[in-house]
Short mmCIF file of C-alpha atoms and ligand atoms in Angstrom, two decimals:
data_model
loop_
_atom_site.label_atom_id
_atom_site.label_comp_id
_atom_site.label_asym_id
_atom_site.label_seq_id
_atom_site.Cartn_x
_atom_site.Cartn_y
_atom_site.Cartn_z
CA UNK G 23 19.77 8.97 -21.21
CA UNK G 24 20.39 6.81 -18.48
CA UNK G 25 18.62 4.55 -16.42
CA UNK G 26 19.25 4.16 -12.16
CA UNK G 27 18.05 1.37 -10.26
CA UNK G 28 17.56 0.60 -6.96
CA UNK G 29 17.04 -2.62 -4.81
CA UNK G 30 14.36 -1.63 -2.76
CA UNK G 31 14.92 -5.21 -0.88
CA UNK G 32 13.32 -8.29 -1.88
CA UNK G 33 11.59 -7.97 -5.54
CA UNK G 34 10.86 -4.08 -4.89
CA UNK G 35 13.32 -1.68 -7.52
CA UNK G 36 13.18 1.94 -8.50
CA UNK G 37 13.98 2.83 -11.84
CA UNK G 38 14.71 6.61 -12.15
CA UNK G 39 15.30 7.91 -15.83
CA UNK G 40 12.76 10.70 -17.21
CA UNK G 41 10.27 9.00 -15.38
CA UNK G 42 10.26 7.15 -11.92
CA UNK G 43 8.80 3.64 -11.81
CA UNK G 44 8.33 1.86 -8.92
CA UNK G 45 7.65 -2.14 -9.33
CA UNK G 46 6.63 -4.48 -6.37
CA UNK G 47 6.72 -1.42 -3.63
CA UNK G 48 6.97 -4.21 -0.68
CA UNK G 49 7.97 -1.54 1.96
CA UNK G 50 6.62 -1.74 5.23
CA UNK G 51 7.10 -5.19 6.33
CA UNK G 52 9.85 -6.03 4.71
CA UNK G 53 12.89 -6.55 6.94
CA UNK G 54 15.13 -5.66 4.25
CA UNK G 55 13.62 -2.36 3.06
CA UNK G 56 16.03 0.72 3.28
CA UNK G 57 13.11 3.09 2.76
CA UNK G 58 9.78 4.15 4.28
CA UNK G 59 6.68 4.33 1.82
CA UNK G 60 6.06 8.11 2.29
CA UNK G 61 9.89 8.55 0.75
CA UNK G 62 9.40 7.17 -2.32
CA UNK G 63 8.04 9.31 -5.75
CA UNK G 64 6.70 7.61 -8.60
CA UNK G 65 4.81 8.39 -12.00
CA UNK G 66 3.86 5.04 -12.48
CA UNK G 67 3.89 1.89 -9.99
CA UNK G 68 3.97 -1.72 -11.53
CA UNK G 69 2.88 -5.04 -9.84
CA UNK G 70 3.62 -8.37 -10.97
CA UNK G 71 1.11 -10.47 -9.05
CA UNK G 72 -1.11 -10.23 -5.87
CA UNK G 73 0.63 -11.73 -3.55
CA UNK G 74 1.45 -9.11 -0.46
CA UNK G 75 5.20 -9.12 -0.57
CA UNK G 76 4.57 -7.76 -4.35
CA UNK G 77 1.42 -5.25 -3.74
CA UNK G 78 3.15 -4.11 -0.64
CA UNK G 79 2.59 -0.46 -0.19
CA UNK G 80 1.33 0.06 -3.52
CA UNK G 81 -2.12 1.41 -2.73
CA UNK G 82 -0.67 4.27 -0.19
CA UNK G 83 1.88 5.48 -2.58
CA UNK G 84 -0.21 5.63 -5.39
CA UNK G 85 -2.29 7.50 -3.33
CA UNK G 86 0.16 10.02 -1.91
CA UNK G 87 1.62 10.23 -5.48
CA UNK G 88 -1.71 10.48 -7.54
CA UNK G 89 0.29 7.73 -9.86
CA UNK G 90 -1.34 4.96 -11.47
CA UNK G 91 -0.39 1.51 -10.76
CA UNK G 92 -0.16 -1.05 -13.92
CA UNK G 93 -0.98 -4.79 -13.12
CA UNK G 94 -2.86 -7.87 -14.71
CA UNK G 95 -6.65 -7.00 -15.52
CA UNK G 96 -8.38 -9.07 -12.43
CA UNK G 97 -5.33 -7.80 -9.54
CA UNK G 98 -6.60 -4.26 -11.37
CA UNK G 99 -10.21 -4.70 -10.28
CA UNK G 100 -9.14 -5.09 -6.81
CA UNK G 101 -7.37 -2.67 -6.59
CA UNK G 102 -8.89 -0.39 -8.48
CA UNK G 103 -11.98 -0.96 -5.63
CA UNK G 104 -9.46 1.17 -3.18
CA UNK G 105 -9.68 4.54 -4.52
CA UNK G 106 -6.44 4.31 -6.74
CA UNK G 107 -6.26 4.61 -10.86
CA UNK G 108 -5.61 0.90 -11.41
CA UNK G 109 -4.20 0.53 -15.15
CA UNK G 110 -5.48 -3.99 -16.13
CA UNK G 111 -3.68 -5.25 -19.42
CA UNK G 112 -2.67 -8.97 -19.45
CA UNK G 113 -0.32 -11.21 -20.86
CA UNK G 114 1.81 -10.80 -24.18
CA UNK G 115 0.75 -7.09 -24.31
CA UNK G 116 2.21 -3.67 -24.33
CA UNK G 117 0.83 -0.55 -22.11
CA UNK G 118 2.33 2.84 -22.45
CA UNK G 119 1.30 4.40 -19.50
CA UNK G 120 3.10 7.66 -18.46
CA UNK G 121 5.38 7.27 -21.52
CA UNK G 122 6.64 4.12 -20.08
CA UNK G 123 6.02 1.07 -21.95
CA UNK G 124 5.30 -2.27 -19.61
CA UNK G 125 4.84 -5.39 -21.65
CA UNK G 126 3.35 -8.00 -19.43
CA UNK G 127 5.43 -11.80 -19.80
CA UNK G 128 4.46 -14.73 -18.15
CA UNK G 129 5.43 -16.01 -14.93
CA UNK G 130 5.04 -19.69 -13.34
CA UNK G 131 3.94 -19.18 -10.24
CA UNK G 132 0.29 -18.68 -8.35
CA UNK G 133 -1.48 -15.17 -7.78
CA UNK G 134 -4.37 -15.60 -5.63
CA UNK G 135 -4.78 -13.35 -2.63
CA UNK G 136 -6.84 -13.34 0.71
CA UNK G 137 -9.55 -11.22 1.38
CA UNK G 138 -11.26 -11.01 4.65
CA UNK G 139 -10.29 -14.61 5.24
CA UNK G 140 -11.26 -15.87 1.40
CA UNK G 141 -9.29 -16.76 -1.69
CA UNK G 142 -9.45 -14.76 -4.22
CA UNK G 143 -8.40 -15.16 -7.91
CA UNK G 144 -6.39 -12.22 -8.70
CA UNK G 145 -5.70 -13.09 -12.21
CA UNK G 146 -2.24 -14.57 -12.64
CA UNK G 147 1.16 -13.75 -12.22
CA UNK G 148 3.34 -11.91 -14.44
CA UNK G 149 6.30 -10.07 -15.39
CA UNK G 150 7.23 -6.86 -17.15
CA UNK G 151 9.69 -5.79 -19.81
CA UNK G 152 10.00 -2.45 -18.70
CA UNK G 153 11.34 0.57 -21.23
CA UNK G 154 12.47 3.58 -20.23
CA UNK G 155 14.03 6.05 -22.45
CA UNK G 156 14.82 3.10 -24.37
CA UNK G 157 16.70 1.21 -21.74
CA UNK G 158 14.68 -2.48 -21.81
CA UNK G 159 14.37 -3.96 -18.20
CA UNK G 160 13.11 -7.10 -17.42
CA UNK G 161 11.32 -7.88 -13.92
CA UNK G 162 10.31 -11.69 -14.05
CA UNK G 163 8.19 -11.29 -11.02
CA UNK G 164 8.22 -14.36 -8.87
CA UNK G 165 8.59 -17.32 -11.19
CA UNK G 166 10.42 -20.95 -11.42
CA UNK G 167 12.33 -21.06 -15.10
CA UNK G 168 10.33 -21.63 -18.22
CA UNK G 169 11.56 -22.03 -21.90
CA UNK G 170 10.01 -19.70 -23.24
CA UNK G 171 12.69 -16.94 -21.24
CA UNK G 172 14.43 -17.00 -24.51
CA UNK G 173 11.33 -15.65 -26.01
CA UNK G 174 11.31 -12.73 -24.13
CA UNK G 175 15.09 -12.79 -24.68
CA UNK G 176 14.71 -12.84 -28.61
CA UNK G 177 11.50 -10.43 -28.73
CA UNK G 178 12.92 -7.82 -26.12
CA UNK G 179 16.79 -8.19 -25.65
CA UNK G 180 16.24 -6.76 -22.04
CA UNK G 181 19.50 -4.85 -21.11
CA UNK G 182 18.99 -5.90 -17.94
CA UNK G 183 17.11 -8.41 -16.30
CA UNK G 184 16.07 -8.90 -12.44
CA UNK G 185 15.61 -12.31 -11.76
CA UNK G 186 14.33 -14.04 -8.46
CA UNK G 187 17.41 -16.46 -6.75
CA UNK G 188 15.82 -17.23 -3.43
CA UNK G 189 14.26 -20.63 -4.06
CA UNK G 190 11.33 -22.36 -2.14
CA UNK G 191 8.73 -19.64 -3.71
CA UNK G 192 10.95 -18.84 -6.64
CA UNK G 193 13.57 -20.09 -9.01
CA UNK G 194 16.84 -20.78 -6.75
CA UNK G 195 20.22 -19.87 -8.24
CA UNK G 196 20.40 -22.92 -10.49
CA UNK G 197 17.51 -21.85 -12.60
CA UNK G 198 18.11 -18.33 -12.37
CA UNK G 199 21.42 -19.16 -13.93
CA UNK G 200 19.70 -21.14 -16.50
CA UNK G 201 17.30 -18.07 -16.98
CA UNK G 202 20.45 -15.97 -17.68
CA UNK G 203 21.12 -18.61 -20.15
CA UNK G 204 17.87 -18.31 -21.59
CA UNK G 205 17.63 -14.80 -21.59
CA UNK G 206 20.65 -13.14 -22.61
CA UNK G 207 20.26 -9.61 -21.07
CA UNK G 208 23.77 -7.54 -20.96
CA UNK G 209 22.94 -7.61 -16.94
CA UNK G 210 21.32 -9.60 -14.45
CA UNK G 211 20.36 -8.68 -11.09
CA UNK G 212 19.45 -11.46 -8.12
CA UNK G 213 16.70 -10.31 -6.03
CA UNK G 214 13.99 -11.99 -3.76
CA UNK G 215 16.35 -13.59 -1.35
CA UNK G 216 17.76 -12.78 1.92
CA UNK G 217 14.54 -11.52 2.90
CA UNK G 218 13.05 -13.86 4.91
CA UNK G 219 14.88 -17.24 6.53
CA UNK G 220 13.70 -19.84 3.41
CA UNK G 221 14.80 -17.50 0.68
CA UNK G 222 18.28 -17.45 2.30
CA UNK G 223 19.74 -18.81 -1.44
CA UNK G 224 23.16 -17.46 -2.15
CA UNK G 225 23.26 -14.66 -4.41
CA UNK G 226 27.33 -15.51 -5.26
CA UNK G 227 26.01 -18.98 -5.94
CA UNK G 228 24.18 -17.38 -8.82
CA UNK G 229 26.90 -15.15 -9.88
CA UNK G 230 29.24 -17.95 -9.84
CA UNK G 231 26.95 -19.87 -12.48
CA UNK G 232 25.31 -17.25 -14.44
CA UNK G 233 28.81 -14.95 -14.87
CA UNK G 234 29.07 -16.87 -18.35
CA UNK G 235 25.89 -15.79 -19.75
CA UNK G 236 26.32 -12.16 -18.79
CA UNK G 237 27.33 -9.32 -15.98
CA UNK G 238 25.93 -10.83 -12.53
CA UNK G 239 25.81 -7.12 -10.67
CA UNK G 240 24.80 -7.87 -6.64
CA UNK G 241 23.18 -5.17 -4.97
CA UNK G 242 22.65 -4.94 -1.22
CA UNK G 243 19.06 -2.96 -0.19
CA UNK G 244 19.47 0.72 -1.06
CA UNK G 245 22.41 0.44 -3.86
CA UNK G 246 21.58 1.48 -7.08
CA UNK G 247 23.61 0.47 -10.46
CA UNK G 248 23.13 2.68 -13.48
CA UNK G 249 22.82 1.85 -17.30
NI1 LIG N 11 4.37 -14.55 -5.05
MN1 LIG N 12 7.12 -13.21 -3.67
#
């Protein structure tokens, strides 16, 4: 079996195999996005952390799909509150939801979220080692570098792994090449960049650096590449 995904634009992606995942469904909104909401099918919707440009359409697709959406335990209690089947794990475990298994990895980064003008803790932010029909993808969420990458590296061996390049919010294509270096997946795909004007990072910049440590595919918004 294989595996297709898509670049949604910024840190959205489609993965299409027996089952159709959608993670970080930032649609509407995003300048980038080659899709409307209403286009997309899922079976299962992951989110990595609160923030909007992550939840994005989430809610209305699950809806229209009568799909669950995985995320961190606290982010699932908000959620949950809108009428959707919100799936809460947390950190260093493994949910098989939909026969997809999503084992949740750190991320360093923040994850509270505004409500009617308030902060609110939505739990923390995360990532997922996504597998589907035994293809291992890893989604590191919005996250600056950490050591322990080569823990998920060692524990997972992701085949491919989508990694954040834009800097300010994220890891900028100096880390993300360390990351590759960390992580060792067969393939690494840049995302959350490009989107807005202070993510404008280069995306060859990381290909240029990370090309040692493995396969540096570039996607533009709507191009899929298939494992
Ligand atoms: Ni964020
Ligand atoms: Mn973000």
């Amino acid at each position: 079996m294989s595996v297709k995904i898509t670049w949604l634009g910024h840190a959205a992606f489609l993965l299409e195999g027996s089952k159709k995942v959608l993670i970080d469904p930032f649609i509407s909104g995003n300048p980038s996005s080659p899709v409307k909401p209403s286009e997309l099918k899922a079976d299962v919707i992951a989110v990595t952390h609160g923030h909007l440009d992550h939840v994005g359409d989430s809610v209305e697709i699950a809806k229209a799909n009568g799909c669950p959406v995985v995320c961190i335990h606290e982010l699932s209690r908000i959620l949950g509150s809108e009428g959707i089947e919100a799936v809460g794990m947390n950190i260093g475990g493994t949910a098989v939801v939909r026969d997809v298994a999503f084992t949740m990895t750190p991320a360093l980064h923040s994850a509270d979220v505004e409500i009617e003008g308030r902060i609110v803790s939505a739990g923390c932010a995360a990532g997922f080692v996504v597998e589907l029909d035994g293809v291992r993808i890893y989604h590191a969420g919005d996250t600056g570098v950490f050591y322990d990458m080569k823990l998920i590296g060692e524990l997972y061996s992701p085949d491919v792994a989508l990694l954040p390049v834009g800097g300010w919010y994220t890891m900028g294509p100096r880390e993300a090449a360390k990351a590759a270096e960390l992580i060792r997946p067969k393939v690494a795909i840049p995302m959350h960049y490009g989107t807005f004007p202070v993510i404008n990072a280069s995306p060859e910049e990381f290909k240029e650096l990370a090309s040692k440590y493995c396969e540096v595919v570039i996607l533009k918004p709507g191009e899929s590449y298939e494992i």
